[in-house]
Short mmCIF file of N, CA, C and O in Angstrom, two decimals:
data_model
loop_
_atom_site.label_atom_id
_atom_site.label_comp_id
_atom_site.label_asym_id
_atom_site.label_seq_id
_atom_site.Cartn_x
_atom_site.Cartn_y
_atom_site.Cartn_z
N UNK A 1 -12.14 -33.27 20.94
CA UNK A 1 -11.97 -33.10 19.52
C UNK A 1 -13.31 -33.13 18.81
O UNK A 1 -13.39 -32.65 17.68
N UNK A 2 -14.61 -33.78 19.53
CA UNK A 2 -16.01 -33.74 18.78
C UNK A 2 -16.61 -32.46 18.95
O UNK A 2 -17.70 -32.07 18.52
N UNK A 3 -15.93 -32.01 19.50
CA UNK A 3 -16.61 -30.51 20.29
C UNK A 3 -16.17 -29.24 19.34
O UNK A 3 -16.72 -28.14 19.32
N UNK A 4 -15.01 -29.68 18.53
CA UNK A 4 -14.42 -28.43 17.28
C UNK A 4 -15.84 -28.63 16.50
O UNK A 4 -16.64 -29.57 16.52
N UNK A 5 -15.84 -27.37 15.80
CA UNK A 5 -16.56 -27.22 14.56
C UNK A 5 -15.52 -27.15 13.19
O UNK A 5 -14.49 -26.54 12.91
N UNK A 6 -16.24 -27.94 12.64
CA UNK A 6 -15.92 -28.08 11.11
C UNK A 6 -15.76 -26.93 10.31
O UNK A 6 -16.77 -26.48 9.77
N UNK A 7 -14.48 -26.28 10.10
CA UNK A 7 -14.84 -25.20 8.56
C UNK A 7 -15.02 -25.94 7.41
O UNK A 7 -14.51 -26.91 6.86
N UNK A 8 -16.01 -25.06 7.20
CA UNK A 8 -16.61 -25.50 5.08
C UNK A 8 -14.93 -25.77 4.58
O UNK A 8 -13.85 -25.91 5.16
N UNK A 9 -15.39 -25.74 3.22
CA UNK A 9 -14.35 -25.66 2.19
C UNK A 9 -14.27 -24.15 1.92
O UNK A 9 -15.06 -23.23 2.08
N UNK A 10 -12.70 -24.27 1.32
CA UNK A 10 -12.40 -22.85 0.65
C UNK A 10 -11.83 -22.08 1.95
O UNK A 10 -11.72 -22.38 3.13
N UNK A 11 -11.46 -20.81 1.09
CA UNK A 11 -10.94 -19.82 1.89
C UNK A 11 -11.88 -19.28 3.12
O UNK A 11 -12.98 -18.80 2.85
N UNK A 12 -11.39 -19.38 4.63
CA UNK A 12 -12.28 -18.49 5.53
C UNK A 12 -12.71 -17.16 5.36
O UNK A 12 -12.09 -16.30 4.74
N UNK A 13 -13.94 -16.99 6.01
CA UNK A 13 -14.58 -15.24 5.03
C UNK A 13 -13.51 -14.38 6.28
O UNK A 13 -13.17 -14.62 7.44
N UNK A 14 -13.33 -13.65 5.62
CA UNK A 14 -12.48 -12.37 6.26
C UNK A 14 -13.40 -11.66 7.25
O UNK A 14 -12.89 -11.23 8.28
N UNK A 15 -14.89 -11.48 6.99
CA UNK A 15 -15.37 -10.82 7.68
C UNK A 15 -16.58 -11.93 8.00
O UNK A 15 -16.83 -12.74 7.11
N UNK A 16 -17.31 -11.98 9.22
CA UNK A 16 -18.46 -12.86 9.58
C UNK A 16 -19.56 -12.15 9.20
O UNK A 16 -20.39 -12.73 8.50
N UNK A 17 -19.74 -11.03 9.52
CA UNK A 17 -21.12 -10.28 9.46
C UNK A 17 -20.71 -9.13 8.18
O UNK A 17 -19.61 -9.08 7.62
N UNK A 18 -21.72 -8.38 7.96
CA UNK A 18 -21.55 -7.08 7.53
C UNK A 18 -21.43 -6.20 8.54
O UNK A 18 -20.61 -5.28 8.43
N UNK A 19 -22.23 -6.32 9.68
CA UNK A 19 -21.47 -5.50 10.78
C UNK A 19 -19.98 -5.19 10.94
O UNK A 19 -19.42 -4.09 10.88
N UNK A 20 -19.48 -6.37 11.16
CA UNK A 20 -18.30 -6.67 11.56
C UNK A 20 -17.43 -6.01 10.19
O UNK A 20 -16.30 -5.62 10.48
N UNK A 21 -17.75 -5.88 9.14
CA UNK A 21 -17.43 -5.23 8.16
C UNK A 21 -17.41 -3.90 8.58
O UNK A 21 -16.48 -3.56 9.32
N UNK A 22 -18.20 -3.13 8.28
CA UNK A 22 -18.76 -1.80 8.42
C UNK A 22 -17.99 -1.34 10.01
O UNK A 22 -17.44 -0.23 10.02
N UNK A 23 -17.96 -2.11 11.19
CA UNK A 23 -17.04 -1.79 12.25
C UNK A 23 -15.80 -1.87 12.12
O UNK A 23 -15.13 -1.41 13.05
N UNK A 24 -15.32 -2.26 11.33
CA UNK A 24 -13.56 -2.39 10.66
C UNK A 24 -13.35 -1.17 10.11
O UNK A 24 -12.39 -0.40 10.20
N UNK A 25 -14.51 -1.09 9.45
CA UNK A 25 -14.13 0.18 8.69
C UNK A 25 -14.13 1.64 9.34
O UNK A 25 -13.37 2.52 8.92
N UNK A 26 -15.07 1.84 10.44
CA UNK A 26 -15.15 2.42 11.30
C UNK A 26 -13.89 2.50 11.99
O UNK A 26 -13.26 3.52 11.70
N UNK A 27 -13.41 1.86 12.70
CA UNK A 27 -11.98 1.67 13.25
C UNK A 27 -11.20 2.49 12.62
O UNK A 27 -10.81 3.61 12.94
N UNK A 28 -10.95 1.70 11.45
CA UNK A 28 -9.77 2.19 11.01
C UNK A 28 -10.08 3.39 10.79
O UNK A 28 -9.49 3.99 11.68
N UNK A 29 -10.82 4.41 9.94
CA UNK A 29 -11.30 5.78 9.73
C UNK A 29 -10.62 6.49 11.21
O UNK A 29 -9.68 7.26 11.36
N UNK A 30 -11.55 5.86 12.18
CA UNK A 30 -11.76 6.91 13.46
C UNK A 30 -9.49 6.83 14.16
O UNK A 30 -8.57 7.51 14.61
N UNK A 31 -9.82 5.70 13.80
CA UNK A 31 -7.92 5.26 13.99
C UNK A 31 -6.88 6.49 13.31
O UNK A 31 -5.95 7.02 13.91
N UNK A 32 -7.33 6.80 11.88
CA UNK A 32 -6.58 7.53 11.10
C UNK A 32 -6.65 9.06 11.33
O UNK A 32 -5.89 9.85 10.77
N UNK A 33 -7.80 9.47 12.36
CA UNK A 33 -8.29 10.41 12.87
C UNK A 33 -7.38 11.08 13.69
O UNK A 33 -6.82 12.18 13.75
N UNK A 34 -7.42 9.74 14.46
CA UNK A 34 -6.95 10.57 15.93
C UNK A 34 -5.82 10.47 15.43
O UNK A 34 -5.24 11.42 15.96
N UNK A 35 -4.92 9.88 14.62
CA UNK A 35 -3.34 10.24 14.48
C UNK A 35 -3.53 11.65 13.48
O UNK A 35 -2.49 12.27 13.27
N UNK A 36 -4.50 12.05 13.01
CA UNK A 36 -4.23 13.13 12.01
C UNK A 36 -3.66 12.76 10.28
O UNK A 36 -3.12 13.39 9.37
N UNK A 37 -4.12 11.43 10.50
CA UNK A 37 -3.42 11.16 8.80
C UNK A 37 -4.45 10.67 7.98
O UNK A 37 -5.53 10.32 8.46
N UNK A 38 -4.14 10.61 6.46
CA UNK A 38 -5.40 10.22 5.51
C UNK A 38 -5.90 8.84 5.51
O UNK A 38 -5.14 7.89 5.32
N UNK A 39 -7.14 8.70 5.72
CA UNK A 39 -7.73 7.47 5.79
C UNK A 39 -7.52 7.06 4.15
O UNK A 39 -8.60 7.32 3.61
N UNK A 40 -7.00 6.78 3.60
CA UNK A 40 -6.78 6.19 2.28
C UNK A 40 -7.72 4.62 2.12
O UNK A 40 -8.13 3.83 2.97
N UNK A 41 -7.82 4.65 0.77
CA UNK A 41 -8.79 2.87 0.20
C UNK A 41 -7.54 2.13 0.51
O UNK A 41 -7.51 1.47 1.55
N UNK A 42 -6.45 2.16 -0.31
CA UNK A 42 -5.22 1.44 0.14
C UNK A 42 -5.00 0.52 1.14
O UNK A 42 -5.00 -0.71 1.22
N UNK A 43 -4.75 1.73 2.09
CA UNK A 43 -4.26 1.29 3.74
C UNK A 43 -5.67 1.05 4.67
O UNK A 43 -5.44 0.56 5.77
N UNK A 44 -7.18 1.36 4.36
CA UNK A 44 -7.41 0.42 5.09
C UNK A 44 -7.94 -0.66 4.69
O UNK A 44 -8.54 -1.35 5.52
N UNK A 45 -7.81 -1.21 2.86
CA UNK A 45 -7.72 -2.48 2.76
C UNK A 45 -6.68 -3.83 2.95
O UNK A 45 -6.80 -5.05 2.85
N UNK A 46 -5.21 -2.49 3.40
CA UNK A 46 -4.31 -3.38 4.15
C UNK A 46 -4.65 -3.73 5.81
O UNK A 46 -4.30 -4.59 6.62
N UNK A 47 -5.39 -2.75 5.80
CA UNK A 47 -5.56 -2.24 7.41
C UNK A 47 -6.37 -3.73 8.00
O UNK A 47 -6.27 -4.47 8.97
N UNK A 48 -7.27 -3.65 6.67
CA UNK A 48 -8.13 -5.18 6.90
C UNK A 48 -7.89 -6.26 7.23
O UNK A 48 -8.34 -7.04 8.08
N UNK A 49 -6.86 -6.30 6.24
CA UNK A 49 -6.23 -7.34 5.84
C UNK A 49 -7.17 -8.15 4.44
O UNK A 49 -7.35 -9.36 4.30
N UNK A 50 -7.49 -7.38 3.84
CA UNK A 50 -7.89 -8.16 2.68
C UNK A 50 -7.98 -6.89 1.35
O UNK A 50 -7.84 -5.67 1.50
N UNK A 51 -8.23 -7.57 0.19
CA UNK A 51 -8.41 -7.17 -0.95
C UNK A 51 -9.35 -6.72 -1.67
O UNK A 51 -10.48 -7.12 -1.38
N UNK A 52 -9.18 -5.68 -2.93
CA UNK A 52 -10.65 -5.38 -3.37
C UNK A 52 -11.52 -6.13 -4.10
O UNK A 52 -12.56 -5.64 -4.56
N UNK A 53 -11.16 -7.48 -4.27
CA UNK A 53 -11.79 -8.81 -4.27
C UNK A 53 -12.88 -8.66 -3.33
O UNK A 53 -13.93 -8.22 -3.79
N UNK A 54 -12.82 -8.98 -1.89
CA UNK A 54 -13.48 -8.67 -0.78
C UNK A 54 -14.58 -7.89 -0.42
O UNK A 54 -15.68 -8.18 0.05
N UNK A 55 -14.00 -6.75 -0.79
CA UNK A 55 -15.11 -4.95 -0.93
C UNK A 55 -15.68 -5.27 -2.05
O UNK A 55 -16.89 -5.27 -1.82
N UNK A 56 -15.40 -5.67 -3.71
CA UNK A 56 -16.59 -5.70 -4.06
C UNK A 56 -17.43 -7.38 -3.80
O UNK A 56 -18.60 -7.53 -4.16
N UNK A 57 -16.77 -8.31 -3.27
CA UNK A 57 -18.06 -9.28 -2.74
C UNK A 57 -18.79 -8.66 -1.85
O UNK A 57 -19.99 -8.60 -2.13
N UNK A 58 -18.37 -8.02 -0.58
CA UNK A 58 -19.55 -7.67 0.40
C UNK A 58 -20.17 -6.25 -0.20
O UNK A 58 -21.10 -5.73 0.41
N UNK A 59 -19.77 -5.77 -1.12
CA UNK A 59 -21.27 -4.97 -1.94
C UNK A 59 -22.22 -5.64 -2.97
O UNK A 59 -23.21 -5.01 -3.34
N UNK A 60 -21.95 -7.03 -3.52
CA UNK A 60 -22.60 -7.47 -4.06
C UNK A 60 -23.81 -7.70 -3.71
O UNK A 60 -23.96 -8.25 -2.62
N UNK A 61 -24.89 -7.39 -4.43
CA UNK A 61 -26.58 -8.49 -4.08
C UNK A 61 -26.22 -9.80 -4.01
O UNK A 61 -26.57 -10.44 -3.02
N UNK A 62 -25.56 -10.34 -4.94
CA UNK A 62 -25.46 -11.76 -5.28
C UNK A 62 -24.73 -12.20 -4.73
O UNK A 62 -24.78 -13.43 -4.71
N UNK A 63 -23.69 -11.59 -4.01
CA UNK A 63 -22.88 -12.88 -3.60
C UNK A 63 -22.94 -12.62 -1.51
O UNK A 63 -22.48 -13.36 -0.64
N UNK A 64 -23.74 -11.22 -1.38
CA UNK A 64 -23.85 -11.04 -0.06
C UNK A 64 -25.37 -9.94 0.14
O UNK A 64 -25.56 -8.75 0.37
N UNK A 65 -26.16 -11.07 -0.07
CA UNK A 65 -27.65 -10.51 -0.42
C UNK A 65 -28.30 -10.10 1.22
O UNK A 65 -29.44 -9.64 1.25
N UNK A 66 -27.70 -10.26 2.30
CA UNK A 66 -28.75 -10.16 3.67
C UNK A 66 -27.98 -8.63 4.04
O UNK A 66 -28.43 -7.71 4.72
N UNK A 67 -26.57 -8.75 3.28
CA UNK A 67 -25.68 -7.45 4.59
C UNK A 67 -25.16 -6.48 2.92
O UNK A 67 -24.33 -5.58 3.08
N UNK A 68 -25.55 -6.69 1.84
CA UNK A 68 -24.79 -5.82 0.87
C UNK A 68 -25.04 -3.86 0.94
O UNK A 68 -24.24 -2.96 0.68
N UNK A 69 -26.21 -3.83 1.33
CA UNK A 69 -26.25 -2.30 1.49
C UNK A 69 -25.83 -2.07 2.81
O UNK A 69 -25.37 -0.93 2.83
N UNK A 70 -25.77 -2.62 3.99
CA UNK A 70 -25.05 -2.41 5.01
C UNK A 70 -23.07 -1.78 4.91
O UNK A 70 -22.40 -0.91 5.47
N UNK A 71 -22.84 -2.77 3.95
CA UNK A 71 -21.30 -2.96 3.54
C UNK A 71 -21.34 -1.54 2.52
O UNK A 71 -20.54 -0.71 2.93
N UNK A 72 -21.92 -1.20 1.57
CA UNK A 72 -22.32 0.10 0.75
C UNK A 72 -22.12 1.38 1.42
O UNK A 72 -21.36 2.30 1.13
N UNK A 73 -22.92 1.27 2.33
CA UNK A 73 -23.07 2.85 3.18
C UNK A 73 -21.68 2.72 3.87
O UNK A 73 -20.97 3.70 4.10
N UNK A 74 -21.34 1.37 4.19
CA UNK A 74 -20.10 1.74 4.98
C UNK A 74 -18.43 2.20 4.25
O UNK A 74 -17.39 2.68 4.71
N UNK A 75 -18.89 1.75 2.94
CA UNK A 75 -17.51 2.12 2.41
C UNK A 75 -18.00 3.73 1.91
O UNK A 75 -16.99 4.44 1.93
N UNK A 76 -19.13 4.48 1.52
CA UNK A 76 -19.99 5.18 1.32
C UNK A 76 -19.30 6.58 2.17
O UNK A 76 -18.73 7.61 1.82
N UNK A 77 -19.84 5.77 3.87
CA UNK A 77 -19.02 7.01 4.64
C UNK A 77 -17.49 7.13 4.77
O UNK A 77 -16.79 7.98 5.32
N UNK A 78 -17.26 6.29 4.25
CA UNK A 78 -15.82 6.38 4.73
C UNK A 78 -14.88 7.25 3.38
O UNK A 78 -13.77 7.78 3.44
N UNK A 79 -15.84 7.12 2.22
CA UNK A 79 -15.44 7.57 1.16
C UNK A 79 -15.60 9.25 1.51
O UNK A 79 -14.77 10.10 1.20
N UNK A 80 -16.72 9.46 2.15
CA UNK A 80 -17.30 10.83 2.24
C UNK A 80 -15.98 11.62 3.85
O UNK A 80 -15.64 12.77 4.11
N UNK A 81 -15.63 10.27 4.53
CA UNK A 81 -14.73 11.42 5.22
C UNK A 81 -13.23 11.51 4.56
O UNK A 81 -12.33 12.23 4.99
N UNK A 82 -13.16 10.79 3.61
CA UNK A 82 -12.13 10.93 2.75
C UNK A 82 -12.24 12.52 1.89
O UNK A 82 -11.29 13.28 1.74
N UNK A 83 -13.32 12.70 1.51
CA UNK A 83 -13.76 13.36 0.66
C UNK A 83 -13.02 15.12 1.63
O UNK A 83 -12.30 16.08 1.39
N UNK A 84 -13.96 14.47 2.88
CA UNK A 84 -13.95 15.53 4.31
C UNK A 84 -12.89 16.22 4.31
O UNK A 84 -12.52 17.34 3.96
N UNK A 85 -12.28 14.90 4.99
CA UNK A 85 -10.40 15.03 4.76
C UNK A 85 -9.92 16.14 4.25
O UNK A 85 -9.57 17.23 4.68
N UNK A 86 -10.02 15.38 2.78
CA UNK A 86 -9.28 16.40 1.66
C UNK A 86 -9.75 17.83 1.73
O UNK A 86 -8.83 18.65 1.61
N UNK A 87 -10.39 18.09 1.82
CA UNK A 87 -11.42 19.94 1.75
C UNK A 87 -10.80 20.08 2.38
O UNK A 87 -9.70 20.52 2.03
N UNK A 88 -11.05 19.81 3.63
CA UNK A 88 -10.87 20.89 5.30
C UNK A 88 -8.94 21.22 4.80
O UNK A 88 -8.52 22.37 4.88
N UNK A 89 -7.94 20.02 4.29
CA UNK A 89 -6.82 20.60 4.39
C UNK A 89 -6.37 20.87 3.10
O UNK A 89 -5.14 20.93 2.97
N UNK A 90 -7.10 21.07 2.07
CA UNK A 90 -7.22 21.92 1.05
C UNK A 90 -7.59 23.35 0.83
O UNK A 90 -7.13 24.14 0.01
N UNK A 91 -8.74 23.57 1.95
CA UNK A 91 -8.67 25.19 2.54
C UNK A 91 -8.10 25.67 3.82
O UNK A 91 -8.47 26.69 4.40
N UNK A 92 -7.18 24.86 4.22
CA UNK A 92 -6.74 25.16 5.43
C UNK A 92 -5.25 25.31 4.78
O UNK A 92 -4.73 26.42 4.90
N UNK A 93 -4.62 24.43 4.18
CA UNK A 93 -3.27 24.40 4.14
C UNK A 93 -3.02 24.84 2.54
O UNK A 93 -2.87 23.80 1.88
N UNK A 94 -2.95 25.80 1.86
CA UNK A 94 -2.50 26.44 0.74
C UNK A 94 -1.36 25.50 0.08
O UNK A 94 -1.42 25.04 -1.07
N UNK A 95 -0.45 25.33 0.89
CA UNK A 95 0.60 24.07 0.38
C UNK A 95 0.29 22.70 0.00
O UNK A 95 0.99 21.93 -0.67
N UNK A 96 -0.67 22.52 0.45
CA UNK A 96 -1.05 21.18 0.16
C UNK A 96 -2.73 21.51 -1.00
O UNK A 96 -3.42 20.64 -1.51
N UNK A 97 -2.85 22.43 -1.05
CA UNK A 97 -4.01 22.91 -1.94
C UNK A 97 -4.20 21.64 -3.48
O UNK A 97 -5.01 20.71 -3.52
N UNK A 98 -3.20 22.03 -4.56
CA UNK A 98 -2.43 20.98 -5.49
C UNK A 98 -2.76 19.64 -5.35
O UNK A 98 -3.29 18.92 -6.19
N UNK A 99 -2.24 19.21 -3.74
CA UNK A 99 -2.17 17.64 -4.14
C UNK A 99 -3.59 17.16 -3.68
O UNK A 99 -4.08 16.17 -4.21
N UNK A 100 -4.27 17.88 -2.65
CA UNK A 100 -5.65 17.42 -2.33
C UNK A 100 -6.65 17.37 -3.69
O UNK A 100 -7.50 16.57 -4.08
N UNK A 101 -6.10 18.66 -4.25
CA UNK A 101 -7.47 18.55 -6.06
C UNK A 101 -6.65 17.37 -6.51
O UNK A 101 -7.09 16.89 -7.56
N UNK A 102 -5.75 16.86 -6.09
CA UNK A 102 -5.77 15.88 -7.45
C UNK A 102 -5.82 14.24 -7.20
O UNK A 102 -5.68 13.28 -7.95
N UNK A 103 -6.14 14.39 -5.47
CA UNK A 103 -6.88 13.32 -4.74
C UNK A 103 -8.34 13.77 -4.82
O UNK A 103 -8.52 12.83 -5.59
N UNK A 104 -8.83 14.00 -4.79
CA UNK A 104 -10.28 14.80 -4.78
C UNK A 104 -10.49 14.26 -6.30
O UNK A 104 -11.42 13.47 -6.45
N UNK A 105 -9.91 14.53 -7.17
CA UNK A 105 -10.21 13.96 -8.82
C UNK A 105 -10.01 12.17 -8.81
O UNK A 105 -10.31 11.73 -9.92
N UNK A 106 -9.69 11.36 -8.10
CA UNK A 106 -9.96 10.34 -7.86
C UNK A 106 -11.06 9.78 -7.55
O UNK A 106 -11.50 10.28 -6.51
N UNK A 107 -12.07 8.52 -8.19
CA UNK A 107 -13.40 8.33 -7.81
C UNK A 107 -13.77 7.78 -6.39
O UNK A 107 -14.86 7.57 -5.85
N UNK A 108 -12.58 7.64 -6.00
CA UNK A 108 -12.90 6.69 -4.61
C UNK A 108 -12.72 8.20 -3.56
O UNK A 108 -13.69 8.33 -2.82
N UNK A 109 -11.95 8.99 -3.45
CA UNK A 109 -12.00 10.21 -2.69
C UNK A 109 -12.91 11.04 -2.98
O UNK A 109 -13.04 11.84 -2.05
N UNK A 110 -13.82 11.29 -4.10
CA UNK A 110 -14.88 12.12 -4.42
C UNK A 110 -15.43 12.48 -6.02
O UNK A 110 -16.55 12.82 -6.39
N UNK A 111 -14.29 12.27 -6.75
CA UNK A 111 -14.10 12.13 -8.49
C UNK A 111 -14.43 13.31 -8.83
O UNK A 111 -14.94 13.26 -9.95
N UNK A 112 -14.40 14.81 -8.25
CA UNK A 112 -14.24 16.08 -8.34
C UNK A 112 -13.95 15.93 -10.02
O UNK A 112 -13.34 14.99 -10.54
N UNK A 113 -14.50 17.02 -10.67
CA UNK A 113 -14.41 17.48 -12.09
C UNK A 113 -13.96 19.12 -12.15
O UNK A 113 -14.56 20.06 -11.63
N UNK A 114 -12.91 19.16 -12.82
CA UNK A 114 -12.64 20.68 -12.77
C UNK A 114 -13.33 21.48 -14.18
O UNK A 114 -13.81 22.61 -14.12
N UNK A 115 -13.27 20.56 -15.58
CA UNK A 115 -14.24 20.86 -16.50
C UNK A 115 -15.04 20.46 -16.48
O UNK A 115 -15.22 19.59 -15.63
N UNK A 116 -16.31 20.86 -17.60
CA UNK A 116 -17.91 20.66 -18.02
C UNK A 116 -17.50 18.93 -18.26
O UNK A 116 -16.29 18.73 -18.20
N UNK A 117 -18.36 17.69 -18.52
CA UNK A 117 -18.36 17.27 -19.40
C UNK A 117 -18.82 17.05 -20.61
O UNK A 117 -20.04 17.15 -20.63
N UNK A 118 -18.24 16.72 -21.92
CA UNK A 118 -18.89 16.74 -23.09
C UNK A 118 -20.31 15.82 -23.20
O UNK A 118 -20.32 14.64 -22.85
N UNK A 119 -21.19 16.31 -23.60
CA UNK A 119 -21.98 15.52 -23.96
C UNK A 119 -22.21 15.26 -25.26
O UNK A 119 -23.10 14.53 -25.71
N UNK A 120 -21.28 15.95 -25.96
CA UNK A 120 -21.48 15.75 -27.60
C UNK A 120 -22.53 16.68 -28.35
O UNK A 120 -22.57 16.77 -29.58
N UNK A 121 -23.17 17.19 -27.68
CA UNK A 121 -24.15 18.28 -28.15
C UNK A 121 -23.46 19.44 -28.68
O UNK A 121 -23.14 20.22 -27.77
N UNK A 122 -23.07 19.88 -29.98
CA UNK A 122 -22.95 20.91 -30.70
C UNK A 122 -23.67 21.81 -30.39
O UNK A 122 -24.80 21.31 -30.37
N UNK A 123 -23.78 23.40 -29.99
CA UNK A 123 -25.12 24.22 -29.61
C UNK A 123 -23.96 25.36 -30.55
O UNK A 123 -22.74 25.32 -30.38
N UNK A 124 -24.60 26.25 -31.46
CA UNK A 124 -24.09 27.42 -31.92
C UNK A 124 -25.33 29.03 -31.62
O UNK A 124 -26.51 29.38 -31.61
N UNK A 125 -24.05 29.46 -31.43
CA UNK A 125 -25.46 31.11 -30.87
C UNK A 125 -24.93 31.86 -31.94
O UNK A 125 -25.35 32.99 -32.18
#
C-alpha cells in the first residue's frame, strides 16, 4: 500500500501529455477513415471521452504552457481533414452537394463564406 502513488486533488487530467492528446485525436480521425464516415468535433469529443472544457484547456498558454501548440496543430489537422472530408464528397456526390456547403459554413469544418463580407465601406462609381 506504500508503493501506490498519491493522486493530487481534483478531477484526474483526461489526457497526461499533449502527445497523448494529439494521438487520440489521430485515432479517432484515422478510425473514422477506415469506416468511411465523418470525423465530426462532436463524436470525437465523445470519442475522448471528454468536453470542450478540455480542448480549450489543452490549447491554452496558460493553463497548458509546455504542450499548447502541440494540442493546436492537432485539433488544426483534424479540422483540415474535416474540411477534406467535406470537398472530396461534395464533388463527388451531387446529392450530398447541399448538406456538405452547409457543414463547410461551420467554423470548426472550415467556416466557408458564400458572400463578400461587409466592411462597411460605402464605395460609389
Amino acid at each position: 500500500m506504500a508503493d501506490e502513488k498519491k493522486r493530487g486533488r481534483g478531477r484526474p487530467k483526461s489526457f497526461e501529455t499533449s502527445e497523448d492528446f494529439k494521438a487520440a485525436i489521430e485515432s479517432y480521425v484515422h478510425e473514422c477513415e477506415k469506416m468511411g464516415i465523418f470525423p465530426d468535433e462532436a463524436g470525437m469529443r465523445l470519442s475522448l471521452g471528454c468536453c470542450r472544457r478540455v480542448f480549450d484547456k489543452m490549447i491554452s498558454e496558460t493553463e497548458n504552457p509546455d504542450g499548447y501548440l502541440i494540442c493546436r496543430d492537432a485539433l488544426e489537422w483534424a479540422k483540415d481533414k474535416r474540411e477534406s472530408f467535406l470537398v472530396r464528397k461534395m464533388t463527388s456526390d451531387n446529392k450530398a452537394a447541399q448538406g456538405c456547403l452547409n457543414a463547410l459554413k461551420q467554423p470548426v469544418n472550415g467556416g466557408y463564406i458564400d458572400r463578400p463580407i461587409d466592411s462597411g465601406k460605402i464605395e460609389l462609381n
